[in-house]
Short mmCIF file of C-alpha atoms and ligand atoms in Angstrom, two decimals:
data_model
loop_
_atom_site.label_atom_id
_atom_site.label_comp_id
_atom_site.label_asym_id
_atom_site.label_seq_id
_atom_site.Cartn_x
_atom_site.Cartn_y
_atom_site.Cartn_z
CA UNK A 1 0.42 -0.32 -0.11
CA UNK A 2 1.30 3.00 -1.26
CA UNK A 3 1.74 5.98 2.19
CA UNK A 4 1.83 9.23 2.22
CA UNK A 5 3.25 11.49 5.78
CA UNK A 6 1.98 15.14 5.64
CA UNK A 7 4.47 17.76 7.83
CA UNK A 8 2.18 20.34 8.51
CA UNK A 9 -1.85 20.24 7.83
CA UNK A 10 -2.83 24.11 7.95
CA UNK A 11 -4.20 25.38 4.57
CA UNK A 12 -1.31 24.17 1.75
CA UNK A 13 -1.02 20.70 3.74
CA UNK A 14 -5.07 19.98 3.75
CA UNK A 15 -4.77 21.51 0.34
CA UNK A 16 -3.17 19.04 -0.84
CA UNK A 17 -3.67 16.57 0.50
CA UNK A 18 -7.27 16.79 0.01
CA UNK A 19 -6.49 16.22 -4.12
CA UNK A 20 -4.45 13.13 -3.26
CA UNK A 21 -7.43 11.69 -1.33
CA UNK A 22 -9.79 12.37 -4.53
CA UNK A 23 -7.97 11.38 -7.11
CA UNK A 24 -6.15 8.60 -5.10
CA UNK A 25 -8.42 7.29 -2.29
CA UNK A 26 -6.55 3.78 -1.74
CA UNK A 27 -3.66 5.70 -0.19
CA UNK A 28 -2.93 5.72 3.18
CA UNK A 29 -2.35 9.69 4.47
CA UNK A 30 -0.15 9.51 7.90
CA UNK A 31 -0.88 13.70 9.37
CA UNK A 32 2.22 15.19 11.51
CA UNK A 33 1.14 19.01 13.31
CA UNK A 34 2.22 20.64 16.16
CA UNK A 35 -1.41 21.74 17.05
CA UNK A 36 -3.65 18.74 18.21
CA UNK A 37 -6.78 20.81 17.37
CA UNK A 38 -5.26 20.01 13.20
CA UNK A 39 -5.30 16.74 13.26
CA UNK A 40 -8.64 15.57 15.92
CA UNK A 41 -10.34 18.65 12.85
CA UNK A 42 -7.96 16.05 10.30
CA UNK A 43 -8.75 12.82 11.50
CA UNK A 44 -12.54 13.68 11.86
CA UNK A 45 -12.86 14.61 8.55
CA UNK A 46 -11.52 11.84 7.32
CA UNK A 47 -8.58 14.10 6.00
CA UNK A 48 -6.01 10.82 7.29
CA UNK A 49 -6.43 8.00 8.89
CA UNK A 50 -3.37 8.19 11.31
CA UNK A 51 -2.25 11.61 13.72
CA UNK A 52 1.18 11.54 15.41
CA UNK A 53 3.76 14.41 16.00
CA UNK A 54 7.17 15.43 14.61
CA UNK A 55 8.90 12.49 12.28
CA UNK A 56 5.53 10.00 13.20
CA UNK A 57 5.83 6.75 10.83
CA UNK A 58 8.07 8.73 8.17
CA UNK A 59 10.26 6.54 7.64
CA UNK A 60 7.32 3.83 7.18
CA UNK A 61 6.29 6.08 3.60
CA UNK A 62 7.02 6.25 -0.09
CA UNK A 63 5.39 9.94 0.19
CA UNK A 64 6.43 12.43 2.18
CA UNK A 65 5.36 16.22 1.65
CA UNK A 66 6.67 18.82 4.09
CA UNK A 67 4.54 21.51 4.73
CA UNK A 68 4.43 24.08 7.80
CA UNK A 69 6.66 27.26 7.66
CA UNK A 70 9.66 27.12 5.44
CA UNK A 71 12.20 27.34 8.77
CA UNK A 72 9.95 23.76 10.39
CA UNK A 73 10.53 22.39 6.90
CA UNK A 74 14.84 23.39 7.05
CA UNK A 75 14.21 21.72 11.02
CA UNK A 76 12.47 19.03 9.21
CA UNK A 77 15.11 17.44 5.87
CA UNK A 78 17.70 18.19 9.18
CA UNK A 79 16.04 15.80 11.33
CA UNK A 80 14.63 13.19 8.35
CA UNK A 81 18.40 13.56 7.41
CA UNK A 82 19.09 11.58 10.68
CA UNK A 83 16.37 8.44 10.13
CA UNK A 84 16.84 5.30 7.60
CA UNK A 85 14.29 5.85 4.96
CA UNK A 86 11.46 3.70 2.63
CA UNK A 87 13.84 2.98 -0.20
CA UNK A 88 12.97 5.45 -2.85
CA UNK A 89 10.94 7.67 -1.40
CA UNK A 90 10.22 10.98 -2.50
CA UNK A 91 10.18 13.67 -0.55
CA UNK A 92 8.51 17.06 -0.99
CA UNK A 93 8.01 20.49 0.36
CA UNK A 94 5.73 23.47 -0.54
CA UNK A 95 7.67 26.18 1.26
CA UNK A 96 7.42 29.65 -0.91
CA UNK A 97 11.75 29.93 -0.76
CA UNK A 98 13.16 26.63 -2.18
CA UNK A 99 17.33 27.93 -1.97
CA UNK A 100 17.53 27.30 2.42
CA UNK A 101 15.21 24.14 1.88
CA UNK A 102 18.16 22.92 -1.37
CA UNK A 103 20.49 23.27 1.15
CA UNK A 104 18.76 21.88 4.00
CA UNK A 105 17.93 18.64 1.54
CA UNK A 106 21.73 18.59 0.64
CA UNK A 107 23.00 14.86 3.11
CA UNK A 108 18.83 13.39 2.28
CA UNK A 109 19.93 14.16 -1.53
CA UNK A 110 23.48 12.91 -1.03
CA UNK A 111 22.69 9.82 0.48
CA UNK A 112 20.78 8.83 -2.87
CA UNK A 113 17.22 9.52 -1.29
CA UNK A 114 14.82 11.72 -3.98
CA UNK A 115 13.94 15.12 -3.20
CA UNK A 116 12.04 17.51 -5.31
CA UNK A 117 11.29 20.97 -4.13
CA UNK A 118 8.10 22.75 -4.84
CA UNK A 119 6.10 25.67 -3.68
CA UNK A 120 2.48 26.16 -5.38
CA UNK A 121 2.52 30.23 -6.58
CA UNK A 122 -1.29 30.58 -5.56
CA UNK A 123 -2.83 30.82 -2.30
CA UNK A 124 -5.18 32.78 0.82
CA UNK A 125 -4.58 35.49 3.16
CA UNK A 126 -6.09 32.81 5.26
CA UNK A 127 -4.37 29.96 6.75
CA UNK A 128 -5.57 26.12 9.30
CA UNK A 129 -7.39 23.61 8.32
CA UNK A 130 -10.23 24.87 7.45
CA UNK A 131 -9.44 27.12 5.07
CA UNK A 132 -7.91 24.40 2.53
CA UNK A 133 -9.77 23.69 -0.82
CA UNK A 134 -9.19 20.64 -3.26
CA UNK A 135 -9.36 24.19 -6.10
CA UNK A 136 -7.29 25.72 -4.03
CA UNK A 137 -4.41 25.85 -6.79
CA UNK A 138 -6.35 24.97 -10.11
CA UNK A 139 -4.88 26.56 -13.52
CA UNK A 140 -2.28 28.37 -11.33
CA UNK A 141 2.03 27.49 -11.32
CA UNK A 142 3.16 25.11 -9.67
CA UNK A 143 7.08 24.69 -9.39
CA UNK A 144 8.88 21.93 -8.92
CA UNK A 145 12.93 21.94 -8.45
CA UNK A 146 13.76 17.99 -8.81
CA UNK A 147 17.39 17.30 -7.71
CA UNK A 148 18.34 14.38 -9.11
CA UNK A 149 17.79 14.75 -12.87
CA UNK A 150 14.40 13.39 -13.76
CA UNK A 151 13.61 10.76 -10.58
CA UNK A 152 10.71 11.12 -9.28
CA UNK A 153 9.85 13.86 -11.62
CA UNK A 154 6.25 11.68 -13.59
CA UNK A 155 5.63 9.77 -9.14
CA UNK A 156 5.18 13.32 -7.31
CA UNK A 157 2.80 14.90 -10.57
CA UNK A 158 0.87 12.09 -10.88
CA UNK A 159 0.71 11.76 -6.69
CA UNK A 160 -0.87 16.03 -6.82
CA UNK A 161 -2.95 15.14 -10.43
CA UNK A 162 -6.19 16.16 -8.42
CA UNK A 163 -4.79 20.66 -8.22
CA UNK A 164 -4.68 20.77 -11.70
CA UNK A 165 -2.16 22.62 -11.97
CA UNK A 166 0.79 23.74 -15.47
CA UNK A 167 4.32 22.57 -14.03
CA UNK A 168 7.06 24.34 -13.43
CA UNK A 169 10.48 23.37 -13.20
CA UNK A 170 12.26 25.10 -11.76
CA UNK A 171 16.23 26.04 -10.43
CA UNK A 172 16.43 27.35 -6.78
CA UNK A 173 18.49 30.43 -7.23
CA UNK A 174 16.19 31.32 -10.49
CA UNK A 175 12.90 30.82 -7.99
CA UNK A 176 13.70 32.62 -5.11
CA UNK A 177 14.11 35.65 -7.41
CA UNK A 178 11.17 35.92 -9.26
CA UNK A 179 9.20 35.71 -5.88
CA UNK A 180 11.60 38.24 -4.32
CA UNK A 181 9.72 40.04 -7.36
CA UNK A 182 5.56 38.89 -7.21
CA UNK A 183 5.07 37.98 -3.33
CA UNK A 184 7.82 38.60 -0.94
CA UNK A 185 8.00 42.68 -1.86
CA UNK A 186 4.53 42.96 -2.36
CA UNK A 187 3.67 41.00 1.19
CA UNK A 188 5.81 44.12 2.40
CA UNK A 189 4.62 46.16 0.34
CA UNK A 190 0.93 45.79 1.69
CA UNK A 191 2.42 45.09 5.62
CA UNK A 192 4.24 49.15 5.21
CA UNK A 193 0.47 50.38 3.56
CA UNK A 194 -1.27 48.31 6.14
CA UNK A 195 0.94 50.34 9.18
CA UNK A 196 1.05 53.37 7.82
CA UNK A 197 -2.20 54.53 7.65
CA UNK A 198 -2.83 52.62 10.79
CA UNK A 199 -1.02 54.81 12.31
CA UNK A 200 -2.25 57.47 10.40
CA UNK A 201 -6.00 56.73 11.94
CA UNK A 202 -4.56 55.44 15.38
CA UNK A 203 -6.98 58.08 17.10
CA UNK A 204 -9.08 57.58 14.87
CA UNK A 205 -9.47 54.07 14.63
CA UNK A 206 -13.30 54.05 12.85
CA UNK A 207 -11.64 56.50 9.44
CA UNK A 208 -10.13 53.52 8.36
CA UNK A 209 -13.40 51.52 7.74
CA UNK A 210 -14.03 54.23 5.48
CA UNK A 211 -11.33 52.40 2.73
CA UNK A 212 -12.67 50.77 -0.14
CA UNK A 213 -11.95 48.57 -2.96
CA UNK A 214 -8.80 49.99 -3.49
CA UNK A 215 -7.24 49.82 0.21
CA UNK A 216 -8.78 47.05 0.28
CA UNK A 217 -7.55 44.93 -2.95
CA UNK A 218 -4.00 45.97 -2.03
CA UNK A 219 -3.85 45.32 1.76
CA UNK A 220 -5.58 42.42 1.81
CA UNK A 221 -2.55 40.14 2.29
CA UNK A 222 -1.55 41.60 4.99
CA UNK A 223 -3.95 39.67 6.85
CA UNK A 224 -1.54 36.62 6.18
CA UNK A 225 0.20 34.44 8.89
CA UNK A 226 3.54 35.56 10.48
CA UNK A 227 5.07 33.17 11.49
CA UNK A 228 4.52 32.28 7.98
CA UNK A 229 5.62 35.83 6.61
CA UNK A 230 9.07 35.74 8.80
CA UNK A 231 9.94 32.70 7.97
CA UNK A 232 10.43 34.06 3.76
CA UNK A 233 11.81 36.48 5.29
CA UNK A 234 14.95 35.03 6.45
CA UNK A 235 15.29 32.70 4.00
CA UNK A 236 15.12 34.41 1.35
CA UNK A 237 16.25 37.82 2.84
CA UNK A 238 19.14 39.34 0.22
CA UNK A 239 17.17 39.10 -2.94
CA UNK A 240 14.14 40.54 -1.09
CA UNK A 241 15.96 43.79 -0.02
CA UNK A 242 17.41 43.32 -3.71
CA UNK A 243 13.84 44.61 -5.21
CA UNK A 244 12.98 46.10 -2.08
CA UNK A 245 15.82 48.70 -3.20
CA UNK A 246 14.84 48.69 -6.95
CA UNK A 247 10.92 49.42 -5.60
CA UNK A 248 11.76 52.44 -3.15
CA UNK A 249 13.29 53.90 -6.29
CA UNK A 250 10.26 53.66 -7.92
CA UNK A 251 8.96 55.01 -4.97
CA UNK A 252 11.74 57.93 -4.51
CA UNK A 253 10.96 58.65 -8.44
CA UNK A 254 6.99 59.33 -8.32
CA UNK A 255 7.46 61.38 -5.47
CA UNK A 256 9.69 63.87 -7.60
CA UNK A 257 6.71 63.81 -10.29
CA UNK A 258 4.51 64.57 -7.77
CA UNK A 259 6.81 67.62 -5.72
CA UNK A 260 7.42 68.58 -9.21
CA UNK A 261 3.73 68.44 -10.61
CA UNK A 262 5.51 67.16 -14.01
CA UNK A 263 2.23 66.00 -15.81
CA UNK A 264 3.95 64.39 -18.76
CA UNK A 265 5.47 62.27 -16.60
CA UNK A 266 3.12 60.91 -14.22
CA UNK A 267 1.10 60.46 -17.15
CA UNK A 268 2.94 58.38 -18.62
CA UNK A 269 4.28 56.19 -15.76
CA UNK A 270 -0.02 55.30 -14.86
CA UNK A 271 -0.56 54.36 -18.91
CA UNK A 272 2.98 52.11 -18.88
CA UNK A 273 1.32 50.49 -15.44
CA UNK A 274 -1.59 50.46 -17.17
CA UNK A 275 -1.10 48.92 -19.30
CA UNK A 276 2.05 46.53 -18.12
CA UNK A 277 -1.41 45.20 -15.23
CA UNK A 278 -4.32 44.97 -18.31
CA UNK A 279 -1.93 42.53 -19.97
CA UNK A 280 -1.76 39.78 -16.76
CA UNK A 281 -4.95 39.45 -17.28
CA UNK A 282 -4.55 38.22 -20.83
N1 NAD B 1 -0.58 30.46 1.85
C1 NAD B 1 -0.20 30.45 0.98
O1 NAD B 1 -0.90 31.40 0.47
C2 NAD B 1 0.97 29.21 0.72
C3 NAD B 1 0.81 30.06 -1.12
C4 NAD B 1 2.10 28.45 -1.31
C5 NAD B 1 2.95 28.40 -0.79
N2 NAD B 1 2.55 28.49 0.55
C6 NAD B 1 3.48 27.50 2.16
O2 NAD B 1 3.36 26.76 2.56
C7 NAD B 1 2.64 27.08 3.25
C8 NAD B 1 2.27 26.17 4.59
O3 NAD B 1 1.79 27.58 4.52
P1 NAD B 1 0.28 27.68 4.74
O4 NAD B 1 -0.61 29.15 4.55
O5 NAD B 1 -0.73 26.36 4.73
O6 NAD B 1 0.70 27.72 6.64
P2 NAD B 1 -0.52 27.58 7.96
O7 NAD B 1 -0.32 28.10 8.76
O8 NAD B 1 -2.30 27.67 6.74
O9 NAD B 1 -1.07 25.80 8.55
C9 NAD B 1 0.79 25.55 9.21
C10 NAD B 1 0.50 24.10 9.33
O10 NAD B 1 2.10 23.66 10.07
C11 NAD B 1 1.58 23.27 11.42
N3 NAD B 1 3.31 23.91 11.42
C12 NAD B 1 3.95 25.38 12.45
N4 NAD B 1 5.12 25.40 12.54
C13 NAD B 1 5.22 23.02 12.51
C14 NAD B 1 6.17 22.25 12.33
N5 NAD B 1 7.77 22.69 13.34
N6 NAD B 1 5.70 20.84 12.88
C15 NAD B 1 3.81 19.79 12.21
N7 NAD B 1 3.62 20.64 11.91
C16 NAD B 1 4.22 23.52 12.53
C17 NAD B 1 0.68 24.70 11.66
O11 NAD B 1 -0.16 24.26 13.61
C18 NAD B 1 -0.81 24.50 10.54
O12 NAD B 1 -1.34 23.55 10.70
C19 NAD B 1 4.51 28.01 4.02
O13 NAD B 1 5.91 26.83 4.09
C20 NAD B 1 4.36 28.80 2.90
O14 NAD B 1 5.19 29.77 3.04
C21 NAD B 1 1.46 29.24 1.27
O1 PRE B 2 -3.00 35.30 -1.03
C1 PRE B 2 -2.67 34.65 -2.49
O2 PRE B 2 -3.82 35.30 -2.88
C2 PRE B 2 -2.01 33.96 -2.96
O3 PRE B 2 -1.72 33.59 -3.99
C3 PRE B 2 -0.37 34.22 -2.01
C4 PRE B 2 0.55 34.04 -2.46
C5 PRE B 2 1.15 35.16 -3.17
O4 PRE B 2 0.40 35.18 -3.78
O5 PRE B 2 1.92 36.27 -2.22
C6 PRE B 2 1.17 34.13 -0.85
C7 PRE B 2 2.52 33.33 -0.86
C8 PRE B 2 3.08 32.46 -1.36
O6 PRE B 2 4.04 31.56 -1.72
C9 PRE B 2 2.42 31.79 -3.11
C10 PRE B 2 1.63 33.02 -2.87
#
């Protein structure tokens, strides 16, 4: 019987489990989490067949999926290297950064275990097992970072085929650079805007409620889980700071144009950004 071990049964881990259950109902799924309420919920809902903590039964698994915060994934990989795993096991993760994770997987890779880094490029500001849903990643890109040639790639794609994603194979460094710009810097910007807005209205909190769609959509991701995002900042800080500097340069340039009432420049920048953003929808 095929056994799948999943560590971290939150938004992403439980979404993967839901997709595996749907596509491979005969597979046995073992779940591990630091939250007993989460494990209880997973058992009650029939999402997992057995529950434990730490690496409980990971050594019996054909697939190991690490789905906690990035820093927990790094630690899990070190701990897995202390265990003798099932021959032929395929290990993957869902972390939002990849280089430190691939580095942490080196001892496993060197001894011949198959590790394929993974990252679904979609999600939500919501977190926890109850927020997971089978169609969360439908038609989204899902990054894969194979580390042993193509070994295990088709098996992993088959395991997760219920997600209906577009697979995107890439190297770790390139992945981290792309997501620094497309996910991590946007998170910093949303957080800074929310923080500055709350400070502006600190004596009149009720005025924040006057915000409309523009403010709400720009700051939605500031509602995300702080543990997850602190770990992302730690693990991709060099590239995030690099892209943040480029963003600050752009912000300063817009500030100057507004100060100088340079209508021609403002119109040109707004027009270009409008066209670039519209292209994303096609
Ligand atoms: N939220 C998103 O949109 C999104 C998208 C793609 C990838 N990711 C990545 O997926 C991973 C999980 O994020 P999420 O959104 O599911 O978070 P989440 O907060 O919904 O779930 C995390 C789960 O892991 C558990 N957990 C925390 N530390 C643990 C540990 N040491 N051992 C075992 N379990 C632990 C928590 O109890 C929780 O159940 C993160 O690495 C994140 O970077 C998130
Ligand atoms: O909240 C959303 O809509 C998301 O897709 C979350 C989001 C992001 O876009 O930055 C957050 C982190 C991930 O690694 C991937 C996706």
